[in-house]
Short mmCIF file of C-alpha atoms in Angstrom, two decimals:
data_model
loop_
_atom_site.label_atom_id
_atom_site.label_comp_id
_atom_site.label_asym_id
_atom_site.label_seq_id
_atom_site.Cartn_x
_atom_site.Cartn_y
_atom_site.Cartn_z
CA MET H 1 60.17 -18.85 19.42
CA THR H 2 57.04 -20.96 19.10
CA THR H 3 53.52 -19.85 18.18
CA THR H 4 50.27 -21.60 18.92
CA ALA H 5 47.58 -21.90 16.29
CA PRO H 6 44.15 -20.46 17.12
CA PRO H 7 41.55 -23.04 18.12
CA THR H 8 39.45 -24.32 15.26
CA GLY H 9 36.74 -26.09 17.28
CA PRO H 10 33.92 -24.62 19.35
CA VAL H 11 35.08 -22.21 22.03
CA THR H 12 33.80 -22.78 25.55
CA THR H 13 34.01 -20.44 28.47
CA THR H 14 33.53 -20.69 32.18
CA ASN H 15 32.74 -17.01 32.62
CA PRO H 16 29.13 -16.89 33.99
CA LYS H 17 28.51 -13.41 32.55
CA ILE H 18 29.36 -14.50 29.01
CA ARG H 19 27.26 -17.64 29.36
CA THR H 20 24.31 -15.57 30.62
CA ILE H 21 24.57 -13.17 27.67
CA SER H 22 24.75 -16.00 25.15
CA ARG H 23 21.69 -17.66 26.66
CA ALA H 24 19.79 -14.36 26.62
CA SER H 25 20.62 -13.84 22.95
CA GLU H 26 19.17 -17.26 22.13
CA MET H 27 15.85 -16.63 23.88
CA PRO H 28 14.20 -14.40 21.16
CA ALA H 29 15.00 -16.96 18.46
CA ARG H 30 13.50 -19.78 20.51
CA ARG H 31 10.40 -17.74 21.28
CA GLY H 32 9.98 -16.86 17.60
CA ALA H 33 10.22 -20.54 16.68
CA ARG H 34 7.46 -21.44 19.15
CA PHE H 35 5.17 -18.63 17.97
CA PRO H 36 4.51 -18.73 14.18
CA SER H 37 4.06 -15.41 12.43
CA TRP H 38 0.58 -16.28 11.16
CA VAL H 39 -0.88 -16.79 14.63
CA PRO H 40 -1.31 -13.09 15.65
CA PRO H 41 -3.29 -12.11 12.52
CA VAL H 42 -5.54 -15.14 12.91
CA LEU H 43 -6.18 -14.32 16.56
CA VAL H 44 -7.03 -10.72 15.68
CA PHE H 45 -9.38 -11.96 12.94
CA VAL H 46 -11.16 -14.25 15.41
CA VAL H 47 -11.57 -11.35 17.85
CA ILE H 48 -12.98 -9.10 15.11
CA VAL H 49 -15.49 -11.75 14.00
CA ALA H 50 -16.54 -12.35 17.62
CA LEU H 51 -17.08 -8.62 18.18
CA TRP H 52 -19.00 -8.45 14.92
CA TYR H 53 -21.38 -11.19 16.06
CA PHE H 54 -21.73 -9.51 19.45
CA VAL H 55 -22.72 -6.19 17.84
CA SER H 56 -25.08 -7.91 15.40
CA TYR H 57 -26.98 -9.95 17.98
CA VAL H 58 -26.62 -7.96 21.22
CA VAL H 59 -25.92 -4.29 20.57
CA ILE H 60 -28.03 -3.62 17.46
CA ASP H 61 -31.82 -3.65 17.66
CA PRO H 62 -33.17 -6.68 15.74
CA LYS H 63 -35.27 -4.30 13.63
CA GLN H 64 -32.05 -2.60 12.50
CA SER H 65 -30.01 -5.76 11.93
CA PHE H 66 -29.51 -4.74 8.29
CA LEU H 67 -27.06 -2.07 9.50
CA VAL H 68 -24.59 -4.68 10.81
CA PRO H 69 -25.58 -8.09 9.43
CA PRO H 70 -23.92 -11.18 10.94
CA PRO H 71 -20.79 -12.27 9.05
CA HIS H 72 -22.26 -15.55 7.82
CA THR H 73 -25.14 -13.73 6.05
CA ILE H 74 -22.59 -11.93 3.87
CA PHE H 75 -21.73 -15.32 2.38
CA THR H 76 -25.20 -16.86 2.31
CA ASP H 77 -26.97 -13.78 0.90
CA ALA H 78 -24.19 -12.27 -1.22
CA PHE H 79 -21.12 -14.34 -2.10
CA PHE H 80 -23.10 -17.59 -2.47
CA ASP H 81 -25.78 -15.89 -4.55
CA PRO H 82 -24.82 -16.29 -8.24
CA LYS H 83 -26.42 -13.05 -9.37
CA THR H 84 -24.89 -10.93 -6.59
CA LEU H 85 -21.50 -12.56 -6.98
CA GLY H 86 -21.60 -11.99 -10.74
CA ASP H 87 -22.43 -8.32 -10.29
CA ILE H 88 -19.61 -7.87 -7.78
CA MET H 89 -17.06 -9.61 -10.01
CA GLU H 90 -18.03 -7.51 -13.04
CA ALA H 91 -17.80 -4.33 -10.99
CA LEU H 92 -14.45 -5.48 -9.57
CA ALA H 93 -13.05 -6.00 -13.06
CA ARG H 94 -14.04 -2.47 -14.10
CA SER H 95 -12.68 -0.89 -10.93
CA ALA H 96 -9.47 -2.89 -11.21
CA GLY H 97 -8.90 -1.61 -14.73
CA VAL H 98 -9.37 1.98 -13.58
CA ALA H 99 -7.18 1.57 -10.48
CA LEU H 100 -4.30 -0.17 -12.25
CA THR H 101 -4.33 2.30 -15.14
CA GLY H 102 -4.32 5.28 -12.77
CA LEU H 103 -1.61 3.68 -10.64
CA ALA H 104 0.64 3.04 -13.65
CA ILE H 105 0.30 6.64 -14.85
CA ALA H 106 0.86 7.96 -11.31
CA ILE H 107 4.06 5.90 -11.02
CA VAL H 108 5.45 7.34 -14.26
CA ILE H 109 4.50 10.93 -13.43
CA GLY H 110 5.66 10.65 -9.82
CA PHE H 111 9.01 9.13 -10.73
CA VAL H 112 9.77 11.76 -13.38
CA TRP H 113 8.66 14.50 -11.00
CA ALA H 114 10.89 13.23 -8.19
CA VAL H 115 13.92 12.74 -10.46
CA ALA H 116 13.59 16.29 -11.75
CA MET H 117 13.48 17.66 -8.20
CA SER H 118 16.49 15.58 -7.14
CA GLN H 119 18.73 17.13 -9.79
CA ALA H 120 18.77 20.68 -8.40
CA ARG H 121 17.69 22.37 -5.20
CA TRP H 122 15.92 25.19 -7.04
CA ILE H 123 13.81 22.68 -8.97
CA GLU H 124 12.77 21.00 -5.72
CA ARG H 125 11.86 24.35 -4.16
CA SER H 126 9.83 25.24 -7.25
CA LEU H 127 7.88 21.98 -7.65
CA PHE H 128 7.59 20.26 -4.28
CA PRO H 129 5.13 22.82 -2.79
CA TYR H 130 2.70 22.00 -5.59
CA ALA H 131 2.94 18.29 -4.74
CA VAL H 132 2.01 19.14 -1.15
CA ILE H 133 -0.85 21.37 -2.32
CA LEU H 134 -2.13 18.59 -4.57
CA GLN H 135 -2.11 16.22 -1.61
CA CYS H 136 -3.97 18.68 0.64
CA ILE H 137 -6.75 19.51 -1.81
CA PRO H 138 -9.95 17.63 -0.85
CA ILE H 139 -10.45 15.29 -3.75
CA LEU H 140 -14.22 15.20 -3.21
CA ALA H 141 -14.34 18.90 -4.10
CA LEU H 142 -12.51 18.25 -7.38
CA VAL H 143 -14.51 15.22 -8.48
CA PRO H 144 -17.47 17.22 -9.83
CA LEU H 145 -15.12 19.57 -11.69
CA ILE H 146 -13.22 16.64 -13.19
CA GLY H 147 -16.52 15.24 -14.40
CA PHE H 148 -17.44 18.50 -16.13
CA TRP H 149 -13.98 18.89 -17.70
CA PHE H 150 -13.23 15.31 -18.79
CA GLY H 151 -16.63 13.64 -18.86
CA PHE H 152 -17.97 10.98 -16.52
CA ASP H 153 -16.49 7.82 -17.97
CA PHE H 154 -13.16 5.96 -17.82
CA PRO H 155 -10.76 8.96 -18.26
CA ALA H 156 -12.31 10.92 -15.40
CA ARG H 157 -12.07 7.94 -13.05
CA VAL H 158 -8.41 7.43 -13.99
CA ILE H 159 -7.63 11.09 -13.27
CA VAL H 160 -9.14 10.76 -9.80
CA CYS H 161 -6.89 7.73 -9.15
CA ILE H 162 -3.83 9.65 -10.34
CA LEU H 163 -4.54 12.61 -8.09
CA ILE H 164 -4.99 10.41 -5.03
CA ALA H 165 -2.05 8.05 -5.67
CA LEU H 166 0.55 10.55 -6.90
CA PHE H 167 1.98 12.12 -3.75
CA PRO H 168 3.38 8.99 -1.99
CA ILE H 169 5.35 8.10 -5.11
CA VAL H 170 6.75 11.62 -5.45
CA SER H 171 7.71 11.99 -1.79
CA ASN H 172 9.13 8.48 -1.31
CA THR H 173 11.10 8.52 -4.55
CA LEU H 174 12.57 11.94 -3.77
CA PHE H 175 13.46 10.79 -0.25
CA GLY H 176 15.19 7.69 -1.61
CA LEU H 177 17.17 9.60 -4.24
CA GLN H 178 18.36 12.15 -1.66
CA SER H 179 19.25 9.54 1.00
CA VAL H 180 22.35 8.23 -0.74
CA ASP H 181 25.36 7.76 1.53
CA LYS H 182 27.57 10.84 1.47
CA GLY H 183 30.75 8.81 1.14
CA GLN H 184 29.47 6.96 -1.92
CA ARG H 185 28.39 10.22 -3.52
CA GLU H 186 31.85 11.71 -2.93
CA LEU H 187 33.41 8.59 -4.44
CA PHE H 188 31.41 9.13 -7.64
CA GLN H 189 32.48 12.77 -7.63
CA LEU H 190 36.14 11.75 -7.38
CA GLN H 191 35.62 9.55 -10.43
CA LYS H 192 34.09 12.57 -12.21
CA ALA H 193 30.89 10.69 -13.00
CA ASN H 194 28.22 12.67 -14.85
CA ARG H 195 24.69 13.17 -13.54
CA TRP H 196 23.24 10.32 -15.57
CA THR H 197 25.79 7.87 -14.19
CA VAL H 198 25.20 9.04 -10.63
CA LEU H 199 21.44 8.71 -11.10
CA THR H 200 21.43 5.26 -12.71
CA LYS H 201 24.37 3.65 -10.91
CA LEU H 202 24.08 5.17 -7.43
CA GLU H 203 20.90 7.07 -6.61
CA PHE H 204 18.33 4.86 -8.33
CA PRO H 205 19.55 1.53 -6.86
CA ALA H 206 19.79 3.10 -3.40
CA ALA H 207 16.28 4.55 -3.72
CA LEU H 208 14.58 1.28 -4.75
CA PRO H 209 13.35 0.37 -1.22
CA ALA H 210 11.76 3.80 -0.79
CA ILE H 211 10.31 3.72 -4.31
CA PHE H 212 8.59 0.39 -3.75
CA ALA H 213 7.35 1.56 -0.36
CA GLY H 214 5.70 4.50 -2.11
CA MET H 215 4.24 2.20 -4.73
CA ARG H 216 2.67 0.00 -2.06
CA ILE H 217 1.05 3.00 -0.42
CA SER H 218 -0.17 4.36 -3.75
CA ALA H 219 -1.55 0.95 -4.75
CA GLY H 220 -4.11 1.08 -1.95
CA LEU H 221 -4.88 4.73 -2.65
CA ALA H 222 -5.48 3.96 -6.32
CA VAL H 223 -8.17 1.45 -5.34
CA VAL H 224 -9.76 4.11 -3.14
CA GLY H 225 -9.59 6.58 -6.03
CA ALA H 226 -11.31 4.15 -8.39
CA ILE H 227 -14.15 3.59 -5.94
CA VAL H 228 -14.50 7.30 -5.10
CA GLY H 229 -14.61 8.27 -8.77
CA ASP H 230 -17.08 5.54 -9.58
CA PHE H 231 -19.19 6.50 -6.57
CA PHE H 232 -19.71 10.01 -7.97
CA PHE H 233 -19.59 9.36 -11.74
CA ARG H 234 -22.86 7.59 -12.31
CA ARG H 235 -22.49 7.43 -16.07
CA GLY H 236 -20.60 4.84 -18.04
CA GLU H 237 -19.98 1.27 -16.93
CA PRO H 238 -20.47 1.01 -13.13
CA GLY H 239 -17.74 -0.32 -10.89
CA LEU H 240 -17.58 -1.18 -7.21
CA GLY H 241 -18.32 2.40 -6.17
CA ALA H 242 -21.60 2.49 -8.08
CA LEU H 243 -22.48 -0.97 -6.79
CA ILE H 244 -21.83 0.13 -3.20
CA SER H 245 -24.01 3.20 -3.77
CA ASN H 246 -26.84 1.04 -5.14
CA TYR H 247 -26.69 -1.41 -2.26
CA GLN H 248 -26.63 1.47 0.19
CA SER H 249 -29.69 3.14 -1.30
CA ARG H 250 -31.59 -0.16 -1.31
CA VAL H 251 -30.54 -0.97 2.29
CA GLN H 252 -29.06 -4.32 1.23
CA GLY H 253 -26.75 -4.90 4.17
CA PRO H 254 -25.09 -8.25 3.26
CA GLU H 255 -24.57 -7.22 -0.35
CA LEU H 256 -23.14 -3.86 0.76
CA PHE H 257 -20.65 -5.48 3.11
CA ALA H 258 -19.73 -8.04 0.45
CA ALA H 259 -18.88 -5.26 -2.03
CA ILE H 260 -16.85 -3.40 0.61
CA ILE H 261 -14.93 -6.54 1.58
CA THR H 262 -14.22 -7.27 -2.09
CA ALA H 263 -12.79 -3.78 -2.59
CA ALA H 264 -10.66 -4.12 0.54
CA LEU H 265 -9.33 -7.53 -0.50
CA PHE H 266 -8.45 -6.20 -3.95
CA GLY H 267 -6.48 -3.38 -2.32
CA VAL H 268 -4.66 -5.87 -0.11
CA VAL H 269 -3.79 -8.05 -3.11
CA VAL H 270 -2.33 -5.09 -5.03
CA PHE H 271 -0.41 -4.04 -1.91
CA LEU H 272 1.05 -7.54 -1.52
CA VAL H 273 1.97 -7.73 -5.21
CA PHE H 274 4.08 -4.59 -4.96
CA GLY H 275 5.63 -5.89 -1.76
CA TRP H 276 6.56 -9.08 -3.62
CA LEU H 277 8.00 -7.06 -6.51
CA GLY H 278 10.01 -5.03 -4.01
CA LYS H 279 11.49 -8.21 -2.54
CA LEU H 280 12.42 -9.43 -6.00
CA ALA H 281 14.10 -6.13 -6.84
CA VAL H 282 15.99 -5.38 -3.64
CA GLY H 283 15.54 -8.41 -1.40
CA LYS H 284 19.04 -9.75 -2.08
CA TRP H 285 20.81 -6.79 -0.48
CA TYR H 286 18.13 -5.06 1.59
CA ASP H 287 16.02 -6.40 4.45
CA TYR H 288 12.63 -5.59 2.93
CA SER H 289 10.76 -7.11 5.88
CA LYS H 290 11.50 -4.04 8.05
#
């Protein structure tokens, strides 16, 4: 009895249905190759700038042009002005210190909080409602109280950042720790692994994508918290929030927009940094681009 070896070269087929399916599967890849990923954001940016110019020169009354100044005046009157640029950079450094400090503390507190809730159902039922309540409290109502309790300087601003940035870390970390595959968990139970082993060897590695997703969300919220706290706490060294308030009261449109754009770009940079850290941590075994 003779056997034939399987073909080692490329397999061809004359079936038209199979050939049609294979060609259809190649079409998305070819389209993606023709259309670079950076083109859509650039096109959207061009549309936004065009609409901005349209509003500045057509929609807004020339006497009220300070409300929406043309984009180029933000550079000529603000970013290219040494004094204005220096003030914005100094304020950015102060706000960055507050935001990063509050974010770091929020990460530690949120991670410990989520790990404690993941260990027992009764702990989750006892603590998670307070995380939701903390998220639902209007932070603007607490800012004056925080100022009276902790002063109006650096610690009070950091506390505002923590309160704003805490919930995404708690919720995402808890979701990741509880989303472990049931079969893998049962395998650890068969091996009679203790809770610490299950947490460090199974739950924590599986939860890393969700944890970094929460960190990226909280990174932007921490920047918002730093600006909100600085906007209301007038004492101490001013940051971007105080600078925005000053430009607003003086009706300095280009300078105001320059400070707002700087704050937004800083938030984007922090967001991208945590996305990069997430790719370094889990990119080898998890598609972090989803």
